[in-house]
Amino acid sequence: MACPWLIFPSGLKMMSRKKILLFLLAFSTGTLLLRQSANFSWFPKSPPFSCAPWVSPPAKHTAVAFLKTHKTASTTVQNLLFRFAERHNVTVALPHHACDHQFCYPHNFSARFVHPYTLPPRLIASHLRFNRDELRRLMPNDTVYITILREPVAMFESLFSYYNQYCPAFRRVPNGSMDTFLNNPSQYYRSNEKYAMYAHNTLVYDLGGDPEHSPEDSTYLPKFIRQIEGIFSLVMLAEYFDESLVLLRHLLAWDLEDILYIKLNMRSVESKLNISSAHVAAQIRAWNALDAALYDHFNATFWRKLGKMDPGCLRKELRALHEACERLARHCFRGQPQLRPAMQIKNKELRPWQPSAKVDIVGYDLPGSGPHSDEQCLKLVMPEVQYSRYLLRKQSLKNRRRAVPHRPLSPRGLLPPARHPAVKAS
Ligand SMILES: Nc1ncnc2c1ncn2[C@@H]1O[C@H](COP(=O)(O)OS(=O)(=O)O)[C@@H](OP(=O)(O)O)[C@H]1O
């Protein structure tokens, strides 16, 4: 059946029909081009690179809870989510001042830790210890839960170096030697100490589990994994970051533009220990046996999920993502991005936080600073602490006008403030 607008009055001749058709074609092309140029974007939207063209694209999903685990590339994911939230005018839950830029981690998450000017949120992406009931109280019913894991050997090496001054178990080790620690962890580790969770089964801790549970108990982990699978729609893997983002894009019906990134929160090469010994790797896995089993499980499910995609389509998406990230980097850095030690970054807003003098977290400087066009570049490389502060200021300004009552948390964050009307009952 013809479309109604293609039915011509019967009196028209063949020639004029052609002209009308040509006119309509030219008109619609012109309109399309005008619309395109109004929201000009130099990276392609979904249909040109996706293998499954959406006849009518589903609306982007905007309610997302990202469990930001430690030393797993989670800052890079958070940055991408913050930028998405800004572009789509999505409110991001941010920690109360008393909680710093994390939700009073390592406490179990509570909706009371959320700054009132960031209520009601549709997105949450700052460090917290997972607590399903409290997140459900805070987030909308249609929230999609996602998280990211990292292979435990590389992750532990990163934790050991990053928290060498924070975590008493690591501080106690003579000469800060990871080998010495691994030869006898229980000599240095005390489970009841502050920041102990950075030294033992950190993934399980972040996910709200019991890092001290005996790995000998064959019932504990399968049950814990089932719970996680019942909540999280996607468990990404740091080692397969781009593949994870492709899955994320599909899950949330996002555009390519929404998953562009640059690696953040990296240590300098000099701060890294190269673990080439199978023995050391085995020691790390044995000490973090729960994390290792958890990772192995979600590694297997990750590949099963990815295996459902057409391999050609996956390759195409990965290439498109890689090329678009490179284009964005070339645009922002006028060439290749140059990683810099924090003190060499001229713009202080772009200096990543340094956990200790013994480890270098590198970041990026941008050549020159410009008006609106460079805003996306600034955000792309903005470290976690500065971006969280910026978003809080921005959302506070907006929400203060709506006169949300501000009930301060007690310094220790333990007094129960009034429930915000937007916070749902469980
Ligand atoms: N895209 C991508 N792919 C793979 N790995 C990446 C990526 N982005 C960041 N990283 C590495 O992740 C480590 C930092 O993790 P987090 O940002 O989660 O750390 S933190 O807990 O928030 O401090 C840190 O690892 P280490 O350098 O080994 O410490 C980063 O180099």
Short mmCIF file of C-alpha atoms and ligand atoms in Angstrom, two decimals:
data_model
loop_
_atom_site.label_atom_id
_atom_site.label_comp_id
_atom_site.label_asym_id
_atom_site.label_seq_id
_atom_site.Cartn_x
_atom_site.Cartn_y
_atom_site.Cartn_z
CA MET A 1 0.00 0.00 0.00
CA ALA A 2 1.27 3.48 -0.88
CA CYS A 3 1.91 6.07 1.80
CA PRO A 4 -0.93 8.64 1.84
CA TRP A 5 1.36 11.51 0.87
CA LEU A 6 2.35 9.69 -2.32
CA ILE A 7 -1.22 9.56 -3.71
CA PHE A 8 -1.43 12.26 -6.41
CA PRO A 9 -4.51 14.02 -7.72
CA SER A 10 -5.70 12.00 -10.73
CA GLY A 11 -5.44 14.95 -13.16
CA LEU A 12 -1.66 15.23 -12.95
CA LYS A 13 0.48 14.00 -15.82
CA MET A 14 3.38 11.50 -15.46
CA MET A 15 5.99 14.26 -15.99
CA SER A 16 4.68 16.46 -13.21
CA ARG A 17 4.46 13.46 -10.87
CA LYS A 18 8.19 12.97 -11.38
CA LYS A 19 8.80 16.63 -10.64
CA ILE A 20 6.69 16.46 -7.50
CA LEU A 21 8.57 13.36 -6.41
CA LEU A 22 11.89 15.08 -7.04
CA PHE A 23 10.70 18.13 -5.19
CA LEU A 24 9.54 16.05 -2.23
CA LEU A 25 12.83 14.18 -2.21
CA ALA A 26 14.84 17.40 -2.30
CA PHE A 27 12.63 18.96 0.35
CA SER A 28 12.87 16.04 2.77
CA THR A 29 16.64 15.72 2.25
CA GLY A 30 17.04 19.45 2.91
CA THR A 31 14.91 19.27 6.04
CA LEU A 32 16.88 16.29 7.26
CA LEU A 33 20.20 18.04 6.66
CA LEU A 34 18.99 21.15 8.45
CA ARG A 35 17.88 19.09 11.44
CA GLN A 36 21.16 17.19 11.45
CA SER A 37 23.23 20.35 11.35
CA ALA A 38 21.21 21.78 14.24
CA ASN A 39 22.49 18.96 16.53
CA PHE A 40 25.74 18.40 14.73
CA SER A 41 27.77 15.62 16.14
CA TRP A 42 30.92 14.33 14.48
CA PHE A 43 30.51 10.74 15.58
CA PRO A 44 27.87 8.51 14.04
CA LYS A 45 24.66 7.66 15.91
CA SER A 46 23.59 4.05 16.32
CA PRO A 47 22.07 2.96 13.00
CA PRO A 48 25.12 3.47 10.73
CA PHE A 49 27.36 1.16 12.76
CA SER A 50 24.92 -1.11 14.52
CA CYS A 51 24.11 -4.44 12.91
CA ALA A 52 20.65 -4.47 14.36
CA PRO A 53 19.16 -1.28 12.94
CA TRP A 54 16.37 -0.09 15.15
CA VAL A 55 13.24 0.51 13.07
CA SER A 56 12.11 2.91 15.72
CA PRO A 57 14.96 3.28 18.21
CA PRO A 58 13.91 2.52 21.78
CA ALA A 59 14.20 5.46 24.14
CA LYS A 60 17.54 5.62 25.93
CA HIS A 61 17.40 4.11 29.37
CA THR A 62 18.41 6.70 31.95
CA ALA A 63 17.89 5.03 35.34
CA VAL A 64 21.22 3.40 36.15
CA ALA A 65 22.90 2.28 39.35
CA PHE A 66 26.57 1.60 38.76
CA LEU A 67 28.35 -0.13 41.61
CA LYS A 68 31.76 1.50 41.49
CA THR A 69 34.12 -1.22 42.64
CA HIS A 70 37.77 -0.47 43.54
CA LYS A 71 40.68 -0.52 41.08
CA THR A 72 38.58 -1.98 38.28
CA ALA A 73 38.51 0.88 35.70
CA SER A 74 35.42 2.11 37.50
CA THR A 75 36.45 5.80 37.34
CA THR A 76 36.48 5.61 33.56
CA VAL A 77 32.94 4.16 33.63
CA GLN A 78 31.80 6.74 36.17
CA ASN A 79 33.13 9.57 34.01
CA LEU A 80 31.22 8.27 31.00
CA LEU A 81 28.04 8.03 33.10
CA PHE A 82 28.47 11.53 34.53
CA ARG A 83 28.87 12.94 31.01
CA PHE A 84 25.79 11.02 29.88
CA ALA A 85 23.83 12.43 32.82
CA GLU A 86 24.84 15.98 31.97
CA ARG A 87 23.97 15.64 28.29
CA HIS A 88 20.58 14.11 29.08
CA ASN A 89 19.70 16.25 32.09
CA VAL A 90 19.62 13.24 34.42
CA THR A 91 19.96 13.84 38.17
CA VAL A 92 22.93 12.04 39.70
CA ALA A 93 22.89 10.97 43.35
CA LEU A 94 26.01 12.39 44.99
CA PRO A 95 27.43 11.88 48.46
CA HIS A 96 26.69 14.21 51.31
CA HIS A 97 29.65 16.42 52.29
CA ALA A 98 30.12 14.33 55.43
CA CYS A 99 30.75 11.31 53.21
CA ASP A 100 33.44 12.92 51.07
CA HIS A 101 33.18 11.97 47.38
CA GLN A 102 32.17 8.40 48.29
CA PHE A 103 28.94 7.33 49.99
CA CYS A 104 30.61 7.02 53.41
CA TYR A 105 32.46 3.92 52.18
CA PRO A 106 33.31 1.49 53.79
CA HIS A 107 29.97 1.76 55.64
CA ASN A 108 27.10 -0.15 54.10
CA PHE A 109 25.32 2.21 51.74
CA SER A 110 22.40 4.13 53.19
CA ALA A 111 20.05 6.48 51.34
CA ARG A 112 20.86 8.96 54.14
CA PHE A 113 24.34 9.39 52.67
CA VAL A 114 22.89 11.06 49.57
CA HIS A 115 23.09 14.84 49.35
CA PRO A 116 19.52 16.22 49.47
CA TYR A 117 20.17 18.51 46.53
CA THR A 118 20.75 15.45 44.37
CA LEU A 119 17.32 13.94 45.04
CA PRO A 120 15.46 12.28 43.43
CA PRO A 121 18.22 10.68 41.34
CA ARG A 122 18.07 8.54 38.23
CA LEU A 123 21.75 7.72 38.24
CA ILE A 124 24.25 6.74 40.90
CA ALA A 125 27.92 5.97 40.22
CA SER A 126 30.10 6.87 43.21
CA HIS A 127 31.91 4.40 45.44
CA LEU A 128 29.64 2.67 47.92
CA ARG A 129 29.30 -0.66 49.64
CA PHE A 130 26.38 -2.36 47.97
CA ASN A 131 23.17 -2.53 49.95
CA ARG A 132 20.28 -3.63 47.79
CA ASP A 133 17.43 -2.48 50.02
CA GLU A 134 18.81 1.02 50.52
CA LEU A 135 19.48 1.46 46.82
CA ARG A 136 15.96 0.33 46.06
CA ARG A 137 14.65 2.91 48.50
CA LEU A 138 16.58 5.60 46.64
CA MET A 139 16.42 4.69 42.97
CA PRO A 140 13.42 4.48 40.62
CA ASN A 141 11.80 1.10 40.04
CA ASP A 142 13.10 0.85 36.48
CA THR A 143 16.75 1.18 37.55
CA VAL A 144 19.23 -1.03 35.71
CA TYR A 145 22.05 -2.26 37.97
CA ILE A 146 25.52 -2.65 36.52
CA THR A 147 29.01 -3.15 37.89
CA ILE A 148 32.55 -3.97 36.81
CA LEU A 149 35.09 -6.58 37.96
CA ARG A 150 38.79 -6.96 37.27
CA GLU A 151 40.98 -10.02 37.12
CA PRO A 152 42.06 -10.50 40.79
CA VAL A 153 45.83 -10.70 40.25
CA ALA A 154 46.08 -7.36 38.43
CA MET A 155 43.49 -5.89 40.76
CA PHE A 156 45.33 -6.91 43.93
CA GLU A 157 48.61 -5.55 42.60
CA SER A 158 46.86 -2.23 41.92
CA LEU A 159 45.22 -2.21 45.38
CA PHE A 160 48.50 -3.06 47.09
CA SER A 161 50.27 -0.18 45.43
CA TYR A 162 47.44 2.40 45.62
CA TYR A 163 46.56 1.82 49.26
CA ASN A 164 50.09 1.17 50.52
CA GLN A 165 49.76 4.02 53.05
CA TYR A 166 46.06 3.68 53.80
CA CYS A 167 45.62 0.03 54.51
CA PRO A 168 47.35 -0.98 57.78
CA ALA A 169 47.88 -4.54 56.51
CA PHE A 170 50.00 -3.17 53.65
CA ARG A 171 51.72 -0.53 55.77
CA ARG A 172 52.95 -3.16 58.18
CA VAL A 173 54.89 -5.10 55.55
CA PRO A 174 58.68 -4.52 55.68
CA ASN A 175 59.80 -2.44 52.70
CA GLY A 176 56.25 -2.51 51.34
CA SER A 177 57.05 -5.78 49.66
CA MET A 178 54.08 -7.54 48.11
CA ASP A 179 56.01 -10.83 48.03
CA THR A 180 56.58 -10.62 51.79
CA PHE A 181 52.89 -9.94 52.36
CA LEU A 182 51.82 -12.84 50.15
CA ASN A 183 54.19 -15.28 51.84
CA ASN A 184 52.23 -14.86 55.04
CA PRO A 185 49.21 -12.53 54.74
CA SER A 186 47.75 -13.37 58.13
CA GLN A 187 50.88 -12.00 59.79
CA TYR A 188 49.96 -8.51 58.52
CA TYR A 189 46.21 -8.62 58.01
CA ARG A 190 43.58 -7.91 60.72
CA SER A 191 40.04 -8.21 59.45
CA ASN A 192 38.57 -5.79 62.00
CA GLU A 193 40.84 -2.86 61.14
CA LYS A 194 39.82 0.25 59.27
CA TYR A 195 40.42 -0.14 55.52
CA ALA A 196 41.04 -3.88 55.90
CA MET A 197 38.74 -4.46 52.91
CA TYR A 198 41.40 -3.14 50.50
CA ALA A 199 43.58 -6.12 51.40
CA HIS A 200 41.23 -9.09 51.19
CA ASN A 201 38.47 -10.06 48.72
CA THR A 202 37.71 -6.42 47.93
CA LEU A 203 35.21 -7.26 45.19
CA VAL A 204 33.12 -9.40 47.52
CA TYR A 205 33.23 -6.62 50.13
CA ASP A 206 32.16 -3.93 47.65
CA LEU A 207 29.29 -6.13 46.48
CA GLY A 208 28.05 -6.35 50.06
CA GLY A 209 29.30 -9.88 50.77
CA ASP A 210 31.47 -11.29 53.52
CA PRO A 211 35.15 -11.17 52.48
CA GLU A 212 36.13 -13.30 55.49
CA HIS A 213 33.83 -16.18 54.68
CA SER A 214 35.70 -19.45 54.37
CA PRO A 215 36.21 -20.45 50.73
CA GLU A 216 35.83 -24.03 52.01
CA ASP A 217 32.11 -23.42 52.48
CA SER A 218 30.84 -24.60 49.11
CA THR A 219 27.37 -23.11 49.61
CA TYR A 220 28.29 -19.48 50.33
CA LEU A 221 29.59 -18.22 47.00
CA PRO A 222 27.02 -19.88 44.71
CA LYS A 223 24.25 -18.32 46.80
CA PHE A 224 25.97 -14.92 46.77
CA ILE A 225 26.47 -15.14 43.00
CA ARG A 226 22.79 -15.99 42.48
CA GLN A 227 21.85 -12.87 44.45
CA ILE A 228 24.14 -10.70 42.33
CA GLU A 229 22.79 -12.21 39.14
CA GLY A 230 19.27 -11.47 40.33
CA ILE A 231 20.10 -7.77 40.68
CA PHE A 232 22.77 -6.82 38.16
CA SER A 233 21.82 -6.85 34.48
CA LEU A 234 25.43 -6.46 33.41
CA VAL A 235 28.74 -7.29 35.06
CA MET A 236 31.48 -5.69 32.97
CA LEU A 237 35.12 -6.76 32.94
CA ALA A 238 37.98 -4.26 33.04
CA GLU A 239 40.14 -6.44 30.76
CA TYR A 240 37.44 -6.36 28.09
CA PHE A 241 36.46 -2.78 28.57
CA ASP A 242 35.32 -2.02 25.03
CA GLU A 243 33.35 -5.26 24.75
CA SER A 244 31.73 -4.36 28.08
CA LEU A 245 30.74 -0.96 26.70
CA VAL A 246 29.17 -2.54 23.62
CA LEU A 247 27.04 -4.71 25.93
CA LEU A 248 26.22 -1.65 28.01
CA ARG A 249 25.18 0.33 24.95
CA HIS A 250 22.85 -2.46 23.84
CA LEU A 251 21.40 -2.92 27.31
CA LEU A 252 20.56 0.77 27.69
CA ALA A 253 19.78 1.55 24.02
CA TRP A 254 22.45 4.25 24.04
CA ASP A 255 24.31 5.82 21.13
CA LEU A 256 27.96 5.42 20.30
CA GLU A 257 28.49 8.97 21.56
CA ASP A 258 27.34 7.85 25.01
CA ILE A 259 30.11 5.31 25.50
CA LEU A 260 33.15 7.31 24.35
CA TYR A 261 35.91 7.51 26.93
CA ILE A 262 39.54 8.00 27.73
CA LYS A 263 41.31 5.85 30.35
CA LEU A 264 41.38 7.54 33.75
CA ASN A 265 43.02 6.97 37.11
CA MET A 266 46.01 5.08 35.74
CA ARG A 267 49.25 4.55 37.60
CA SER A 268 52.50 5.51 35.94
CA VAL A 269 54.51 2.62 34.52
CA GLU A 270 57.09 3.14 37.30
CA SER A 271 54.43 2.62 39.98
CA LYS A 272 53.47 -0.79 38.65
CA LEU A 273 54.87 -4.15 39.60
CA ASN A 274 55.09 -6.59 36.76
CA ILE A 275 53.77 -9.91 38.02
CA SER A 276 55.25 -12.48 35.71
CA SER A 277 55.59 -15.29 38.23
CA ALA A 278 52.86 -17.93 38.17
CA HIS A 279 53.65 -18.60 41.82
CA VAL A 280 52.86 -15.00 42.90
CA ALA A 281 49.70 -15.00 40.79
CA ALA A 282 48.60 -18.24 42.47
CA GLN A 283 49.33 -16.73 45.91
CA ILE A 284 47.16 -13.71 45.11
CA ARG A 285 44.31 -15.92 43.90
CA ALA A 286 44.57 -18.16 46.95
CA TRP A 287 44.53 -15.20 49.37
CA ASN A 288 41.58 -13.67 47.49
CA ALA A 289 39.89 -16.99 46.79
CA LEU A 290 36.34 -15.59 46.96
CA ASP A 291 37.16 -12.78 44.53
CA ALA A 292 38.92 -15.21 42.20
CA ALA A 293 35.92 -17.55 42.08
CA LEU A 294 33.54 -14.61 41.65
CA TYR A 295 35.60 -13.24 38.79
CA ASP A 296 35.87 -16.63 37.08
CA HIS A 297 32.11 -17.04 37.23
CA PHE A 298 31.34 -13.63 35.75
CA ASN A 299 34.08 -14.01 33.17
CA ALA A 300 32.26 -17.10 31.90
CA THR A 301 28.83 -15.41 31.86
CA PHE A 302 30.35 -12.36 30.15
CA TRP A 303 31.54 -14.44 27.19
CA ARG A 304 28.23 -16.27 27.01
CA LYS A 305 26.48 -12.90 26.77
CA LEU A 306 28.90 -11.60 24.18
CA GLY A 307 28.62 -14.89 22.26
CA LYS A 308 24.97 -14.10 21.58
CA MET A 309 26.04 -11.17 19.40
CA ASP A 310 26.85 -11.72 15.77
CA PRO A 311 30.70 -11.77 15.68
CA GLY A 312 30.79 -9.54 12.60
CA CYS A 313 28.54 -6.99 14.27
CA LEU A 314 30.62 -7.05 17.41
CA ARG A 315 33.79 -6.43 15.40
CA LYS A 316 32.09 -3.57 13.60
CA GLU A 317 30.93 -1.96 16.84
CA LEU A 318 34.33 -2.38 18.46
CA ARG A 319 36.02 -0.76 15.48
CA ALA A 320 33.51 2.10 15.45
CA LEU A 321 34.04 2.66 19.18
CA HIS A 322 37.81 2.57 18.86
CA GLU A 323 37.81 5.00 15.93
CA ALA A 324 35.36 7.39 17.58
CA CYS A 325 37.43 7.44 20.80
CA GLU A 326 40.55 8.17 18.75
CA ARG A 327 38.79 10.98 16.87
CA LEU A 328 37.60 12.50 20.12
CA ALA A 329 41.11 12.26 21.62
CA ARG A 330 42.65 13.85 18.50
CA HIS A 331 40.10 16.65 18.71
CA CYS A 332 40.64 17.27 22.44
CA PHE A 333 44.43 16.99 22.50
CA ARG A 334 45.09 18.26 18.99
CA GLY A 335 46.92 15.00 18.43
CA GLN A 336 47.81 12.17 20.77
CA PRO A 337 46.88 12.51 24.46
CA GLN A 338 49.94 13.01 26.63
CA LEU A 339 49.79 11.36 30.04
CA ARG A 340 51.32 13.55 32.73
CA PRO A 341 52.26 13.22 36.40
CA ALA A 342 49.78 15.27 38.44
CA MET A 343 52.22 18.08 39.26
CA GLN A 344 52.93 18.67 35.58
CA ILE A 345 49.27 19.25 34.77
CA LYS A 346 48.83 23.02 34.53
CA ASN A 347 45.07 23.04 35.07
CA LYS A 348 44.65 22.08 38.74
CA GLU A 349 41.10 20.94 38.07
CA LEU A 350 42.56 18.14 35.98
CA ARG A 351 45.07 16.82 38.51
CA PRO A 352 44.08 13.35 39.76
CA TRP A 353 44.12 12.70 43.49
CA GLN A 354 47.36 11.10 44.73
CA PRO A 355 46.95 8.42 47.41
CA SER A 356 50.58 8.59 48.60
CA ALA A 357 54.03 9.79 47.65
CA LYS A 358 54.93 6.22 46.70
CA VAL A 359 52.58 5.95 43.76
CA ASP A 360 51.95 8.20 40.75
CA ILE A 361 48.45 8.54 39.36
CA VAL A 362 48.75 10.15 35.97
CA GLY A 363 46.30 12.41 34.19
CA TYR A 364 45.93 14.70 31.19
CA ASP A 365 46.35 18.36 30.40
CA LEU A 366 44.40 19.96 27.58
CA PRO A 367 46.08 22.26 25.08
CA GLY A 368 44.58 25.68 25.80
CA SER A 369 41.11 26.11 27.16
CA GLY A 370 38.20 27.14 25.09
CA PRO A 371 34.54 28.04 25.41
CA HIS A 372 31.68 25.65 24.81
CA SER A 373 33.43 23.47 22.22
CA ASP A 374 36.04 22.31 24.75
CA GLU A 375 33.59 21.62 27.54
CA GLN A 376 33.24 17.97 26.51
CA CYS A 377 37.05 17.60 26.47
CA LEU A 378 37.35 19.07 29.94
CA LYS A 379 34.77 16.63 31.28
CA LEU A 380 36.33 13.73 29.41
CA VAL A 381 39.57 14.05 31.40
CA MET A 382 38.20 15.46 34.65
CA PRO A 383 39.23 13.28 37.62
CA GLU A 384 36.62 11.75 39.89
CA VAL A 385 36.91 14.13 42.85
CA GLN A 386 36.69 17.31 40.77
CA TYR A 387 33.87 15.99 38.59
CA SER A 388 31.85 14.92 41.64
CA ARG A 389 32.33 18.36 43.22
CA TYR A 390 31.42 20.10 39.98
CA LEU A 391 28.23 18.03 39.55
CA LEU A 392 27.22 18.63 43.14
CA ARG A 393 27.63 22.39 42.71
CA LYS A 394 25.69 22.34 39.47
CA GLN A 395 22.83 20.23 40.82
CA SER A 396 22.73 22.16 44.10
CA LEU A 397 22.26 25.43 42.23
CA LYS A 398 19.41 23.92 40.27
CA ASN A 399 17.70 22.14 43.14
CA ARG A 400 18.12 24.87 45.74
CA ARG A 401 15.68 26.86 43.69
CA ARG A 402 13.17 24.04 44.17
CA ALA A 403 13.67 24.54 47.93
CA VAL A 404 14.41 20.94 48.88
CA PRO A 405 14.75 20.99 52.69
CA HIS A 406 18.39 20.54 53.62
CA ARG A 407 18.75 18.30 56.68
CA PRO A 408 22.46 17.96 57.47
CA LEU A 409 23.95 14.60 58.33
CA SER A 410 25.68 14.29 61.65
CA PRO A 411 29.46 14.38 61.25
CA ARG A 412 29.62 10.61 61.44
CA GLY A 413 26.65 10.25 59.14
CA LEU A 414 24.76 8.13 61.63
CA LEU A 415 21.83 10.28 62.77
CA PRO A 416 18.68 9.53 60.79
CA PRO A 417 17.64 12.63 58.85
CA ALA A 418 14.04 12.93 57.65
CA ARG A 419 13.19 10.80 54.64
CA HIS A 420 13.08 12.88 51.52
CA PRO A 421 9.68 12.59 49.85
CA ALA A 422 11.39 11.30 46.73
CA VAL A 423 13.00 8.41 48.58
CA LYS A 424 10.80 5.41 48.05
CA ALA A 425 9.75 3.09 50.80
CA SER A 426 11.13 -0.39 50.35
N1 LIG B 1 39.44 1.62 30.02
C1 LIG B 1 40.20 0.93 30.89
N2 LIG B 1 40.50 -0.36 30.65
C2 LIG B 1 41.26 -1.06 31.52
N3 LIG B 1 41.79 -0.54 32.66
C3 LIG B 1 41.50 0.75 32.92
C4 LIG B 1 40.69 1.54 32.08
N4 LIG B 1 40.58 2.76 32.63
C5 LIG B 1 41.29 2.73 33.78
N5 LIG B 1 41.85 1.52 33.96
C6 LIG B 1 42.67 1.06 35.11
O1 LIG B 1 41.80 0.91 36.24
C7 LIG B 1 42.52 1.20 37.45
C8 LIG B 1 41.81 2.28 38.23
O2 LIG B 1 40.60 1.74 38.66
P1 LIG B 1 39.48 2.60 39.37
O3 LIG B 1 39.24 3.84 38.63
O4 LIG B 1 38.34 1.69 39.59
O5 LIG B 1 40.18 2.93 40.77
S1 LIG B 1 39.51 3.60 42.07
O6 LIG B 1 39.14 2.50 42.96
O7 LIG B 1 38.38 4.40 41.69
O8 LIG B 1 40.60 4.41 42.66
C9 LIG B 1 43.88 1.61 37.01
O9 LIG B 1 44.68 0.42 37.07
P2 LIG B 1 46.22 0.47 37.56
O10 LIG B 1 46.91 1.45 36.66
O11 LIG B 1 46.68 -0.95 37.37
O12 LIG B 1 46.19 0.90 38.98
C10 LIG B 1 43.69 2.06 35.57
O13 LIG B 1 44.86 1.96 34.81
#
